[in-house]
Amino acid sequence: MAMTQRQYCLFMNGRIRNRNIGCKRHDNAYGINGGGTGADRRRADHALYAHMRENRDPMALPVLGFTRLFGWFFFNYHGRPWRGQLVRKLFPGY
């Protein structure tokens, strides 16, 4: 990952085990602006897990659990009380 490339992985180093591209694909998979559904989010979460497993990442299972349990907090596709990425609303420079 180049130093100028955006960091897509929260709470973990995206520079190792090809994580950043997996996190980027995950973010984009179900509509970065909130256009996806719950099923889209589930597929994206499992695709990220598969990507991490392919790269023999020991964090694959914990990341799957975290994204399934807390992903709604960081990314809301329903539109209430917000729509899209909450982390970008709380930290605009992220």
PDB file of C-alpha atoms in Angstrom, residues 25-32 34-49 63-78 82 84:
ATOM      1  CA  ARG A  25     -13.803  -3.780  -1.899  1.00  0.00           C
ATOM      2  CA  HIS A  26     -15.873  -4.404   1.234  1.00  0.00           C
ATOM      3  CA  ASP A  27     -16.726  -0.703   1.586  1.00  0.00           C
ATOM      4  CA  ASN A  28     -17.696  -0.422  -2.076  1.00  0.00           C
ATOM      5  CA  ALA A  29     -19.548  -3.739  -2.322  1.00  0.00           C
ATOM      6  CA  TYR A  30     -22.870  -2.599  -0.920  1.00  0.00           C
ATOM      7  CA  GLY A  31     -23.022   1.002  -1.875  1.00  0.00           C
ATOM      8  CA  ILE A  32     -20.606   3.426  -0.285  1.00  0.00           C
ATOM      9  CA  GLY A  34     -25.897   3.761   1.511  1.00  0.00           C
ATOM     10  CA  GLY A  35     -27.560   2.105  -1.453  1.00  0.00           C
ATOM     11  CA  GLY A  36     -27.274  -1.542  -0.454  1.00  0.00           C
ATOM     12  CA  THR A  37     -29.457  -3.941   1.511  1.00  0.00           C
ATOM     13  CA  GLY A  38     -28.856  -6.175   4.503  1.00  0.00           C
ATOM     14  CA  ALA A  39     -28.211  -9.113   2.159  1.00  0.00           C
ATOM     15  CA  ASP A  40     -25.691  -6.998   0.226  1.00  0.00           C
ATOM     16  CA  ARG A  41     -23.911  -6.184   3.469  1.00  0.00           C
ATOM     17  CA  ARG A  42     -23.837  -9.852   4.498  1.00  0.00           C
ATOM     18  CA  ARG A  43     -22.315 -10.834   1.125  1.00  0.00           C
ATOM     19  CA  ALA A  44     -19.735  -8.047   1.411  1.00  0.00           C
ATOM     20  CA  ASP A  45     -18.801  -9.132   4.952  1.00  0.00           C
ATOM     21  CA  HIS A  46     -18.302 -12.738   3.832  1.00  0.00           C
ATOM     22  CA  ALA A  47     -16.317 -11.639   0.756  1.00  0.00           C
ATOM     23  CA  LEU A  48     -13.963  -9.696   3.043  1.00  0.00           C
ATOM     24  CA  TYR A  49     -13.628 -12.775   5.245  1.00  0.00           C
ATOM     25  CA  VAL A  63     -12.933  -9.174  11.546  1.00  0.00           C
ATOM     26  CA  LEU A  64     -15.938 -11.148  10.291  1.00  0.00           C
ATOM     27  CA  GLY A  65     -17.430 -11.112  13.789  1.00  0.00           C
ATOM     28  CA  PHE A  66     -16.763  -7.403  14.219  1.00  0.00           C
ATOM     29  CA  THR A  67     -18.228  -6.451  10.835  1.00  0.00           C
ATOM     30  CA  ARG A  68     -21.338  -8.576  11.388  1.00  0.00           C
ATOM     31  CA  LEU A  69     -21.948  -7.232  14.900  1.00  0.00           C
ATOM     32  CA  PHE A  70     -20.916  -3.586  14.551  1.00  0.00           C
ATOM     33  CA  GLY A  71     -20.899  -2.813  10.820  1.00  0.00           C
ATOM     34  CA  TRP A  72     -24.336  -1.188  11.047  1.00  0.00           C
ATOM     35  CA  PHE A  73     -22.856   1.444  13.379  1.00  0.00           C
ATOM     36  CA  PHE A  74     -20.166   2.482  10.914  1.00  0.00           C
ATOM     37  CA  PHE A  75     -22.245   2.142   7.762  1.00  0.00           C
ATOM     38  CA  ASN A  76     -25.999   2.562   7.649  1.00  0.00           C
ATOM     39  CA  TYR A  77     -27.876   1.862   4.417  1.00  0.00           C
ATOM     40  CA  HIS A  78     -31.377   2.478   5.830  1.00  0.00           C
ATOM     41  CA  TRP A  82     -28.048   8.793   9.125  1.00  0.00           C
ATOM     42  CA  GLY A  84     -23.807   6.182   4.587  1.00  0.00           C
TER      43      GLY A  84
END
